Coordinates of C-alpha atoms in Angstrom, one line a residue:
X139 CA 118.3 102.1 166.4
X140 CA 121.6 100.9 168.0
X141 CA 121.0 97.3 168.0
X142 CA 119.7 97.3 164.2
X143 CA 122.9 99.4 163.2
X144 CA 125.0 96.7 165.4
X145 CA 123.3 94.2 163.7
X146 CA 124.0 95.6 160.1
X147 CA 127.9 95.9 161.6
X148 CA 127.9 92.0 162.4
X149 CA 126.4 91.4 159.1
X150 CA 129.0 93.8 157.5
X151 CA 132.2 92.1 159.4
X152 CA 130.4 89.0 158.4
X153 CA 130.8 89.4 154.7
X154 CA 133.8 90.9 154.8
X155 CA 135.6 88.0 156.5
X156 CA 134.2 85.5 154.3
X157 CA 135.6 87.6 151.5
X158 CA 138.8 87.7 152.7
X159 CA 138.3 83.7 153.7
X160 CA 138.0 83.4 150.6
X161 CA 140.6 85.2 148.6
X162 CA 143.4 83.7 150.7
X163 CA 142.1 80.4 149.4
X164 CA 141.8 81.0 145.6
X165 CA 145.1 82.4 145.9
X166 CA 146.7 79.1 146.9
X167 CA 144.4 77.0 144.7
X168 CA 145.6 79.3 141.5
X169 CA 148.9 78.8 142.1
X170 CA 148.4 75.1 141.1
X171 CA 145.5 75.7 138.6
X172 CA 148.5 78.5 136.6
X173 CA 150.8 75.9 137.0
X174 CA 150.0 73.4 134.7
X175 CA 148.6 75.5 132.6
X176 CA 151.5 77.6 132.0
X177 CA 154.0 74.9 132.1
X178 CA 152.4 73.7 129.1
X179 CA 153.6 75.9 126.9
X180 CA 157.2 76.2 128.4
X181 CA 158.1 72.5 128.1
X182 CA 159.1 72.4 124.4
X183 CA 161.8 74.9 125.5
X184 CA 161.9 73.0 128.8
X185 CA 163.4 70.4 126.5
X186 CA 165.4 71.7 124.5
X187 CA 167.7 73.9 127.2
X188 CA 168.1 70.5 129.7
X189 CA 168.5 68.5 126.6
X190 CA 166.2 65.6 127.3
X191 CA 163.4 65.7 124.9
X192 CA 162.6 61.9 125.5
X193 CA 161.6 62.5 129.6
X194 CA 160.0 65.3 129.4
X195 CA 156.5 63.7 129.6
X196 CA 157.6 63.1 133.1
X197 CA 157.9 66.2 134.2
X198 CA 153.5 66.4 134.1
X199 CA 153.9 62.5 135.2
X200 CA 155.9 62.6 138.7
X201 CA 154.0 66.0 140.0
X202 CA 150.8 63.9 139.0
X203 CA 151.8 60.6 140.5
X204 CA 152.6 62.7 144.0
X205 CA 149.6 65.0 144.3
X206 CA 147.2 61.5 143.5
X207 CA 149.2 59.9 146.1
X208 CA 149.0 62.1 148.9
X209 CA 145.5 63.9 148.6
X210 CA 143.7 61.2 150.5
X211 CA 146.6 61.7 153.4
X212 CA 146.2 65.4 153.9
X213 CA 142.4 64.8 153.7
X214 CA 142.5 63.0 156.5
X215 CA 145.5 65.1 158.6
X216 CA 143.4 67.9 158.1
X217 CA 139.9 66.4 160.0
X218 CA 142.6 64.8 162.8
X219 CA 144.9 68.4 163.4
X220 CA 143.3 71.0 161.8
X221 CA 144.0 72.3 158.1
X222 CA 145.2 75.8 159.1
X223 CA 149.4 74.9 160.1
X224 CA 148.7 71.9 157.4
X225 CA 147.3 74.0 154.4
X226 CA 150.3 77.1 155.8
X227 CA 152.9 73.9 155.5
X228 CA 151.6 73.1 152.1
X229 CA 151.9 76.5 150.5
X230 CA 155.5 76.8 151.7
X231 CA 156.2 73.0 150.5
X232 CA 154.7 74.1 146.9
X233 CA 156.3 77.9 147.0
X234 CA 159.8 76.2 147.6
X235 CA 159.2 73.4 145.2
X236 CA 158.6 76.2 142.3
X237 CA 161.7 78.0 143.1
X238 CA 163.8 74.8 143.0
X239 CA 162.4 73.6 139.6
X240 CA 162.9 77.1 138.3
X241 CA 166.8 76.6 139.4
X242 CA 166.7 72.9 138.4
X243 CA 169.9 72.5 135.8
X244 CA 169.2 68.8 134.6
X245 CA 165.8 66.8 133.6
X246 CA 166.6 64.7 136.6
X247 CA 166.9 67.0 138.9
X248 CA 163.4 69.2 137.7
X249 CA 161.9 65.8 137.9
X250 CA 162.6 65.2 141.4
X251 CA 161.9 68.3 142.2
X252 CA 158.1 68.0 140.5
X253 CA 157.4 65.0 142.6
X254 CA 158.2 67.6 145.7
X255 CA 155.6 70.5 144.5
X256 CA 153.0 67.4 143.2
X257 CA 153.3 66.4 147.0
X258 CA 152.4 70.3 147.9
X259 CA 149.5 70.6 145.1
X260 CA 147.9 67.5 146.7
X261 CA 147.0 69.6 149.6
X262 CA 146.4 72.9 148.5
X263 CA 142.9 71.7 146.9
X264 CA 141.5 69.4 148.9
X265 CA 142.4 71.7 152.1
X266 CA 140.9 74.9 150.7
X267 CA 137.9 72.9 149.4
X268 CA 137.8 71.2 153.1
X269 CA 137.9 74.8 154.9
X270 CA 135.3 76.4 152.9
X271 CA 133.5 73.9 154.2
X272 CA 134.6 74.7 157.9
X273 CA 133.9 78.4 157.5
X274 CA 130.7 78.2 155.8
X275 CA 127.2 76.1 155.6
X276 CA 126.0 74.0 152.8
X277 CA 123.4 75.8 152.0
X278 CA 125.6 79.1 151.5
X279 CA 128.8 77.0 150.5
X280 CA 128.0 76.4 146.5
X281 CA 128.3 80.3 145.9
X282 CA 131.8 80.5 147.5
X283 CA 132.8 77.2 145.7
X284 CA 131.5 78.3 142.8
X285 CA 134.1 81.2 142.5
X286 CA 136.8 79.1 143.5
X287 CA 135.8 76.9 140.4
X288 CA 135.9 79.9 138.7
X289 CA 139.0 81.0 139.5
X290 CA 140.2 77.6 138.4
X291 CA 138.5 78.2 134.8
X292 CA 140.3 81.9 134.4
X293 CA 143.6 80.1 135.1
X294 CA 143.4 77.6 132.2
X295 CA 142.0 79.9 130.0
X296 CA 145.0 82.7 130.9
X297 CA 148.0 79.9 131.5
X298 CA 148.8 79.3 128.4
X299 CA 148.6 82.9 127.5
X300 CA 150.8 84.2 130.4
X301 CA 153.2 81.2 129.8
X302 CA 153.9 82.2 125.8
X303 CA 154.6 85.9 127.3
X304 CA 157.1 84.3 130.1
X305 CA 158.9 82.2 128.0
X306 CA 159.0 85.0 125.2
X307 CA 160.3 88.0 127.2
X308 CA 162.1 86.3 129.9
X309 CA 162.8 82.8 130.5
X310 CA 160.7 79.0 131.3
X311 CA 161.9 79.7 134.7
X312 CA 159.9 82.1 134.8
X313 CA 157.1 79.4 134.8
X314 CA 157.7 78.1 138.1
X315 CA 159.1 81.9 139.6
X316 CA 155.7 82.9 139.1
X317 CA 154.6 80.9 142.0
X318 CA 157.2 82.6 144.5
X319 CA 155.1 85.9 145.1
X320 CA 151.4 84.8 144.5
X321 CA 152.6 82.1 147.1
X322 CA 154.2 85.0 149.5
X323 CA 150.8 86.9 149.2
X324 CA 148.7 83.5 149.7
X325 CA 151.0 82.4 152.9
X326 CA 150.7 85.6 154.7
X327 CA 146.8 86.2 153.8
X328 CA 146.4 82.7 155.2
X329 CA 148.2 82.9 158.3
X330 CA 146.5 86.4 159.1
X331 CA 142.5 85.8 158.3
X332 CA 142.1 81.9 159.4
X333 CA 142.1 81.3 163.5
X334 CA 144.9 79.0 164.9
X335 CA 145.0 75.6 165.5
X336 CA 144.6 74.4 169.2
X337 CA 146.3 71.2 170.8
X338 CA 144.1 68.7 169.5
X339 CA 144.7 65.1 171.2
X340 CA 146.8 62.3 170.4
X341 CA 146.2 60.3 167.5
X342 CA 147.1 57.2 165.7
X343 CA 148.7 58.0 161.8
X344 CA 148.3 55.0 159.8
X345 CA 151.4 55.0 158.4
X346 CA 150.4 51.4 156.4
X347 CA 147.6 52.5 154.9
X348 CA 149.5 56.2 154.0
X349 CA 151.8 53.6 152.3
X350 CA 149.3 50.9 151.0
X351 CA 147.7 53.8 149.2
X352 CA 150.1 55.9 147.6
X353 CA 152.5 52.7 146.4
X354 CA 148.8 51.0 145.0
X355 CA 147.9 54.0 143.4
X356 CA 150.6 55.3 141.5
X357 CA 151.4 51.4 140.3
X358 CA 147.9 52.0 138.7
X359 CA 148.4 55.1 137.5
X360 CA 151.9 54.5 136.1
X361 CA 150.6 51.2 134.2
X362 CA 147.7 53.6 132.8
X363 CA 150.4 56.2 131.8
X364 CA 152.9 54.0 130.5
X365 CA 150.1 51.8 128.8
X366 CA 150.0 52.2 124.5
X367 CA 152.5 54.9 125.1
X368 CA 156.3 54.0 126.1
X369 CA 154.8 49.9 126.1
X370 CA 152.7 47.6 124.8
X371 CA 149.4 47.2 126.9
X372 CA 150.4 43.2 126.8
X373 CA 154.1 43.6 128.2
X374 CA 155.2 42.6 131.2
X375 CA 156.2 45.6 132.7
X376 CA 152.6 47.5 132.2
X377 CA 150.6 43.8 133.5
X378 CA 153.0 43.5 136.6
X379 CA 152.2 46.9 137.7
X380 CA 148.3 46.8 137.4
X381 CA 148.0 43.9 139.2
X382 CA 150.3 45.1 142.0
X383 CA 148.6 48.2 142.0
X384 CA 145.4 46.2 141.7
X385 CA 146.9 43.8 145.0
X386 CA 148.3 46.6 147.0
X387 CA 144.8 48.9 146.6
X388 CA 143.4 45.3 147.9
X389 CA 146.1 45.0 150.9
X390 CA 144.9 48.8 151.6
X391 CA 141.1 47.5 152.0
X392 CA 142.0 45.5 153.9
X393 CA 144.1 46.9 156.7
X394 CA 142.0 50.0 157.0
X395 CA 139.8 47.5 158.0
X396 CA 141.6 47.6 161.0
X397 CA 143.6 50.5 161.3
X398 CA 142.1 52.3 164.1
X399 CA 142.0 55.7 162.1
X400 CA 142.1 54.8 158.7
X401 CA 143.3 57.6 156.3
X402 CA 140.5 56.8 153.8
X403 CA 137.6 55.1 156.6
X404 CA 136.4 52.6 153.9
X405 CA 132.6 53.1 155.7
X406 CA 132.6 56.5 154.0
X407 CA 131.5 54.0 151.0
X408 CA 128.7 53.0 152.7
X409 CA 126.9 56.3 151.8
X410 CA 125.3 56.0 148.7
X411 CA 125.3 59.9 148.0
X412 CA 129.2 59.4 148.1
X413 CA 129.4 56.0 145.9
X414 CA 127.3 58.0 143.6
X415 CA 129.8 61.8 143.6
X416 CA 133.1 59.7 143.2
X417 CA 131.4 57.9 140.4
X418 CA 130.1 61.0 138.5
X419 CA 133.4 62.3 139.6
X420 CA 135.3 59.8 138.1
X421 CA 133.1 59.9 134.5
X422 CA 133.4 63.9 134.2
X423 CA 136.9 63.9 134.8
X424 CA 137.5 61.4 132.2
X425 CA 135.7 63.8 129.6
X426 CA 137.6 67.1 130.8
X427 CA 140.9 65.7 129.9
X428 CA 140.1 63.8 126.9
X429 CA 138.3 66.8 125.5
X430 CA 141.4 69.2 126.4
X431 CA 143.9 66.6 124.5
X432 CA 141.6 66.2 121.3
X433 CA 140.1 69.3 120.6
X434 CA 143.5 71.3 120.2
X435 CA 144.5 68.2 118.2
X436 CA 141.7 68.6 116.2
X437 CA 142.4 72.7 115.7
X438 CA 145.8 72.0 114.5
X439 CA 145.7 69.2 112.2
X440 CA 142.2 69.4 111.0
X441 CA 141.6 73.1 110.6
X442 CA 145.3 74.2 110.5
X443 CA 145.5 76.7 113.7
X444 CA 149.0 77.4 115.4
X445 CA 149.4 75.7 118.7
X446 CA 148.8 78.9 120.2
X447 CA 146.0 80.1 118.4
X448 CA 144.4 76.4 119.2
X449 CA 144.5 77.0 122.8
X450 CA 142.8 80.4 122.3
X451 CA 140.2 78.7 120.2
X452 CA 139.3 76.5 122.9
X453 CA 138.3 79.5 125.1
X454 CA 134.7 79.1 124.8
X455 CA 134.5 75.6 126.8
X456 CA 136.2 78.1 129.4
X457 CA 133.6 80.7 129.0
X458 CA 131.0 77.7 129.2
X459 CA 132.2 76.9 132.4
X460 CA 133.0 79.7 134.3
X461 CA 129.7 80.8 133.4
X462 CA 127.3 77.4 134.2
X463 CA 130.0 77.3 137.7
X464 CA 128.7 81.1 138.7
X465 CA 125.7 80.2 137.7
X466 CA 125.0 77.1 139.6
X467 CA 126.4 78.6 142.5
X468 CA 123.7 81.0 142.8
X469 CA 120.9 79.2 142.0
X470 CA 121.7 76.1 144.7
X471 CA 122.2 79.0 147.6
X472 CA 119.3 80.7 146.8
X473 CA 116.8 77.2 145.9
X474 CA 118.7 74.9 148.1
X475 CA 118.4 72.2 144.9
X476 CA 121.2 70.3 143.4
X477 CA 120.3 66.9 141.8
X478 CA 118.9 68.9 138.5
X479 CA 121.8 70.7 137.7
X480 CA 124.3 68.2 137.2
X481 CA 121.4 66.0 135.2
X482 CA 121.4 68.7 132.9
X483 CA 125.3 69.6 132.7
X484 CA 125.7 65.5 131.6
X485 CA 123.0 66.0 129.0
X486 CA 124.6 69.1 127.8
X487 CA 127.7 67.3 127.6
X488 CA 126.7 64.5 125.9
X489 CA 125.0 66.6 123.3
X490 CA 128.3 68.7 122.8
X491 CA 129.9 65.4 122.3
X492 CA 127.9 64.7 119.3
X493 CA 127.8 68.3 117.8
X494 CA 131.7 67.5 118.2
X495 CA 131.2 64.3 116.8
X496 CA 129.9 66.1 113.4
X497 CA 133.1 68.8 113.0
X498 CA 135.0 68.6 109.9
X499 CA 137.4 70.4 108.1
X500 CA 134.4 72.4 106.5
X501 CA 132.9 73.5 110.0
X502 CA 132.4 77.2 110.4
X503 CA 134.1 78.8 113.4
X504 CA 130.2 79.5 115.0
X505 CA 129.7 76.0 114.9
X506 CA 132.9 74.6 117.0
X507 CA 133.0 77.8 119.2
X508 CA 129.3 77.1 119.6
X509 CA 129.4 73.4 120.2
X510 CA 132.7 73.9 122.9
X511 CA 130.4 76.5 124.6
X512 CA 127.6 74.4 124.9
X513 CA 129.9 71.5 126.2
X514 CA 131.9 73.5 128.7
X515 CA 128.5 74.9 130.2
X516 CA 127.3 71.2 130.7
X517 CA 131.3 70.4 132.8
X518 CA 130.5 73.5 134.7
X519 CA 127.4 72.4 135.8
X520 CA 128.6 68.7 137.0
X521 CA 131.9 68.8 138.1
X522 CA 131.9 71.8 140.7
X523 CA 128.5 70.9 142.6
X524 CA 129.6 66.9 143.6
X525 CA 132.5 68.3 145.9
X526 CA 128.8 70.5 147.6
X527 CA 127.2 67.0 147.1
X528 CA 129.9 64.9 148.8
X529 CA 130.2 67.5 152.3
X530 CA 127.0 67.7 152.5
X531 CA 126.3 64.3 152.9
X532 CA 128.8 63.4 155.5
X533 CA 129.6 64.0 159.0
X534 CA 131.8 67.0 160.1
X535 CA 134.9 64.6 160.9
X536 CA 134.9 63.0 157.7
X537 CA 134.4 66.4 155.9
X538 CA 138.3 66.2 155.2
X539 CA 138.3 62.5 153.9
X540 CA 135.5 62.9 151.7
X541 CA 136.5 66.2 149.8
X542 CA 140.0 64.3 149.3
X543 CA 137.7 61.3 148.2
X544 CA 136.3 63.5 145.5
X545 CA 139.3 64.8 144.4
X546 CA 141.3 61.4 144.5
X547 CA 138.1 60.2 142.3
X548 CA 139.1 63.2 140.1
X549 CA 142.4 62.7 139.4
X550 CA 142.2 59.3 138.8
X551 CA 139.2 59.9 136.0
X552 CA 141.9 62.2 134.5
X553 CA 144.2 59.8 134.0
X554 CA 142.2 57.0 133.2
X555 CA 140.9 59.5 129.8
X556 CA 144.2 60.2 129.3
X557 CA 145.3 56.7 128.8
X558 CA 142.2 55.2 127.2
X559 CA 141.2 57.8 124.7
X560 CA 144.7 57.8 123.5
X561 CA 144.8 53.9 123.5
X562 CA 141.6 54.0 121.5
X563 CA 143.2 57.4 119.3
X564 CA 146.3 55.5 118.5
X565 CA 144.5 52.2 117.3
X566 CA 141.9 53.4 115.4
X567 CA 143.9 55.9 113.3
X568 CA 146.4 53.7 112.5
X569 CA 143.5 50.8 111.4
X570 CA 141.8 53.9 108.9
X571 CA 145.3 55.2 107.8
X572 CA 146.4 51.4 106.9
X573 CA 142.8 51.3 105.0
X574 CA 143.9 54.3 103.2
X575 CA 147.3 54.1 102.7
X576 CA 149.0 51.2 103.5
X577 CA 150.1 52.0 106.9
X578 CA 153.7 54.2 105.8
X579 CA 152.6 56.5 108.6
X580 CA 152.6 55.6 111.9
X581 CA 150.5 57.2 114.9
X582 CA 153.3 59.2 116.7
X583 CA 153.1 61.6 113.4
X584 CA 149.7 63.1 115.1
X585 CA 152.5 64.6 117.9
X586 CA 154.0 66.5 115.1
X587 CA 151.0 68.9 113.0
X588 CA 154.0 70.7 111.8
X589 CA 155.4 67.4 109.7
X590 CA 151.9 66.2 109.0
X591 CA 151.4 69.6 106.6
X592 CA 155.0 68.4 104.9
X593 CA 153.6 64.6 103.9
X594 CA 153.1 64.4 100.3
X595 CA 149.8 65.3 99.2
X596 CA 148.1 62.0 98.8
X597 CA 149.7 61.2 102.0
X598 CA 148.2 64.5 103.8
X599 CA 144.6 63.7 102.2
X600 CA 145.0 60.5 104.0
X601 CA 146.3 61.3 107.3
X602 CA 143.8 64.1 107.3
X603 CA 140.8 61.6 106.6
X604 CA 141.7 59.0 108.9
X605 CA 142.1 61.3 112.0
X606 CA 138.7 63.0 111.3
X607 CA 137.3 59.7 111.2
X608 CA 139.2 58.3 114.5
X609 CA 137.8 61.4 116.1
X610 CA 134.4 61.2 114.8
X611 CA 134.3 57.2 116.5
X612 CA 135.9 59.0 120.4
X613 CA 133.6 61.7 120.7
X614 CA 130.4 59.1 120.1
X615 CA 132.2 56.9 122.5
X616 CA 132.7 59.6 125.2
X617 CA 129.0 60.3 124.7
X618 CA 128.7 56.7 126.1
X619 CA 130.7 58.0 129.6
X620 CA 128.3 61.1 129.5
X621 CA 125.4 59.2 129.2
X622 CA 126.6 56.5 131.9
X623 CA 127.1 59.4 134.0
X624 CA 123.6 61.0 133.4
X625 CA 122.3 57.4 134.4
X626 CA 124.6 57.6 138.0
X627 CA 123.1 60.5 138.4
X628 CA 119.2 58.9 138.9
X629 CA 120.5 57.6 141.8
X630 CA 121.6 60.4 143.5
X631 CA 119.9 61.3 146.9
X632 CA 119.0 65.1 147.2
X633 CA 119.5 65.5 150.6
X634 CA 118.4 69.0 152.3
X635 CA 121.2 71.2 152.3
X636 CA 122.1 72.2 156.0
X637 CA 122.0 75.6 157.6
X638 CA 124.9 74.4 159.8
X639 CA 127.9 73.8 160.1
X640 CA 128.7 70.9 162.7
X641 CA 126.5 67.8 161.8
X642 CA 128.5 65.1 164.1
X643 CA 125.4 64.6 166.3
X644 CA 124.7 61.7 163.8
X645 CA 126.6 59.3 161.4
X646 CA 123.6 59.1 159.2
X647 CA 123.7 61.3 156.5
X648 CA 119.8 62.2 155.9
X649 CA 119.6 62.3 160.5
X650 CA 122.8 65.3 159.7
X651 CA 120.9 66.6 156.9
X652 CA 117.7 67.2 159.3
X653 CA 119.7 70.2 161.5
X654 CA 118.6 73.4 160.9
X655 CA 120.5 75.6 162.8
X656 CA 122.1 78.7 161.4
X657 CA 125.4 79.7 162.6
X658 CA 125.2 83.3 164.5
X659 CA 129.0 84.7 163.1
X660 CA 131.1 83.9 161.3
X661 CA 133.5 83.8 164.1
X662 CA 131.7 81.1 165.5
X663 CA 132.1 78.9 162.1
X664 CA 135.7 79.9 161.7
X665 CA 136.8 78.3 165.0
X666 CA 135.7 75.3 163.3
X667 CA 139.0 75.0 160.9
X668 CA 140.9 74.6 164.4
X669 CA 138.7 72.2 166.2
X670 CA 137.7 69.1 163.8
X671 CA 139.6 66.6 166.5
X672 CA 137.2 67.9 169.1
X673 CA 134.1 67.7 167.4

């Protein structure tokens, strides 16, 4: 009787420190999720009280440029140190940050300022992702992910909502102060529930390839911003930096060739279950974004909905994925199957690309609520179970680099919809509007819904027609990068999900995927976040 009741007390503490694991990280990650979600709907006012309407796009454009950039880095300082001082260090970095940009009293200065608390987001993912993965087994990990991809699904859906409040009854400030006390609660639930660091040995930082990296990637990234926006795709300015990005990514190849630990081991490529997560990665992340720029577009020019009433129509590609996430979650811990699930979630997506594709003016609310549900469940299903995919398939001292891998993969995927579904946006309305009307409007009038229901009626048929139309030509297009990813997909390797944690008895991913044994406490695992330099 004793030992089953101790054993139903170990089980007991066993759960409850997972729990607790668990809701110090979420509150970290939803300080960056709420962030850009809320800032979204302060930046008009933003604008208007630092008086610099014409930067404000780079206020979302420096923290994004920073977080890219330095993702891979704390990836890998996490798997040479331990992530527990590193991920503490990064909530303090961010927390600060957000009460300097809610003090900031120029555009300047709040842009600076962004580039500091981007530089704090880019750890506060990939680190919580990376010690979930410390604290708990594949086989158990997709149900804990899946409610830190949940958590990342309430915040979008709530951001705007809580941001409209904050800017209403108190100030846009208030967008960034919001971050001081979740960030307070986060820090001191951190530093309590996850063991300390030990000494770990020396090692060698490479500081060239930290640089390579980061000036290489944001080249690219700025050229993909920039690009059909502020210049022509053809100038000088937009060419010279995608090929020095392009030269510098290939000047990074090149000496972590050499570099004795490389920040982002370019044998981690080798793996084919990684080539194939970044890739699906990359393709996903390019629909999210696309899909959360067009489809309030569409709810306020086509169908007439306030801004704010469009971001609370878009709520049921939330619902979708919050629920497909739990979901998926669930079934993987309980099966220990993967490769189906994401299959599915690209199929679903590319069929709620073409229901999207068929929207008009005429569409009944069912229909698009129904056809945004459908999509966001096929997003939940894919996106959420690669970063699973990705540790599982690589040795515990790479477990660090790889999750950052993933996300890098993910970010740039963002950007890269960003910039070529609004290249493609931009050029194709303005070829149907000329058709139509002669070309008297230009493109920049679909940043204005407002002035587009003030054109003269002629005018407003036409505007109205040739967006539909534009849209109608993306969302088949995008169900090109769903299908492409679908394809990716077939080529996926379903390796066995392990019942342990520590796999570094083997570089080869199906020899690591072989172990079998289970972890007796969670104690045991959670030393694990301390030690990666010694395994």
């Amino acid at each position: 009787m004793d030992g089953h009741d101790g054993s139903d007390t170990s089980e007991a503490i066993s759960a409850r420190s997972r729990a607790v694991i668990l809701s110090a990280l979420t509150l970290g990650m939803l300080m960056g999720a709420l962030d850009l979600t809320i800032l979204g709907t302060a930046l008009p006012t933003i604008a208007a009280d630092l008086h610099h309407l014409d930067q404000i796009s780079w206020v979302f454009t420096a923290f994004v440029l920073s977080q890219t950039g330095t993702t891979p880095i704390f990836g890998k300082l996490g798997d040479l140190y331990g992530r527990k001082r590193l991920y503490l260090a990064t909530i303090a970095l961010f927390v600060v940050a957000s009460a300097a940009c809610g003090m900031a009293t120029s555009m300047m200065e709040l842009i600076a300022l962004r580039a500091v608390q981007g530089v704090g987001a880019g750890g506060l993912m990939v680190l919580a992702q990376a010690i979930i993965g410390d604290v708990v087994a594949p086989r158990q990990r997709a149900r804990y992910q899946s409610y830190m991809g949940a958590v990342n699904a309430i915040a979008i859906l709530a951001g705007p909502t809580i941001g409209g409040l904050l800017v209403d009854h108190l100030s846009w400030r208030w967008a960034f102060f919001i971050n001081l006390p979740i960030g307070a609660v986060a820090l001191v639930a951190t530093a309590t529930v996850l063991p300390s660091d030990p000494g770990g040995r020396h090692h060698t930082i490479d500081y060239q390839g930290s640089a390579l990296l980061m000036a290489g990637v944001t080249a690219v990234l700025l050229a993909a911003t920039w690009g059909g926006r502020d210049y022509e795709w053809g100038s000088p300015l937009i060419i010279g930096l995608a090929v020095g990005g392009v030269a510098l990514l290939a000047l990074f190849a090149r000496c972590e060739r050499r570099a004795a630990e490389p920040i982002l081991p370019l044998d981690l490529f080798r793996n084919s279950v990684v080539r194939v997560t970044c890739a699906v990665t990359f393709l996903v992340s390019i629909l999210m974004l696309g899909l959360t720029i067009y489809i309030p577009m569409f709810l306020q020019i086509v169908r007439g909905a306030s801004p704010t009433n469009s971001g609370t129509l878009q709520a049921p590609i939330i619902l979708g994925m919050l629920s497909t996430t739990l979901a998926s979650g669930q079934i993987i811990t309980r099966t220990g199957r993967y490769k189906l699930l994401p299959q599915i979630g690209a199929a679903q997506m590319a069929i709620g690309l073409v229901l999207f594709s068929r929207m008009d003016a005429h569409s009944s609310r069912a229909v698009i609520s129904g056809s945004m549900f459908f999509f966001g469940m096929g997003v939940g299903l894919s996106i959420q179970v690669m970063i699973l995919v990705i540790q599982n398939a690589v040795p515990y001292r790479q477990l660090g680099v790889a999750t950052s891998a993933a996300s890098l993969f993910r970010s740039l995927g963002s950007v890269a919809g960003s910039a070529g579904f609004s290249a493609f946006v931009n050029n194709r309305f303005s070829a149907h509007l000329a058709l139509r009307n002669g070309g008297t409007v230009s493109a920049e009038i679909l940043n204005s819904p407002g002035t587009i229901r003030t054109l003269p009626a002629a005018t407003h048929r036409a505007v109205l027609a040739s967006f539909q139309t534009t849209l109608h030509e993306l969302f088949l297009y995008a169900v090109v990068v769903a299908v492409l990813s679908f394809i990716v997909l077939l080529f996926l390797r379903e390796l066995p999900l392990r019942d342990t944690i520590d796999t570094d008895e083997g570089d080869d991913a199906d020899d690591a995927s072989a172990a079998n044994v289970s972890a007796s406490t969670i104690d045991q695992a959670t030393t694990s976040i301390g030690v990666p330099s010694g395994r």
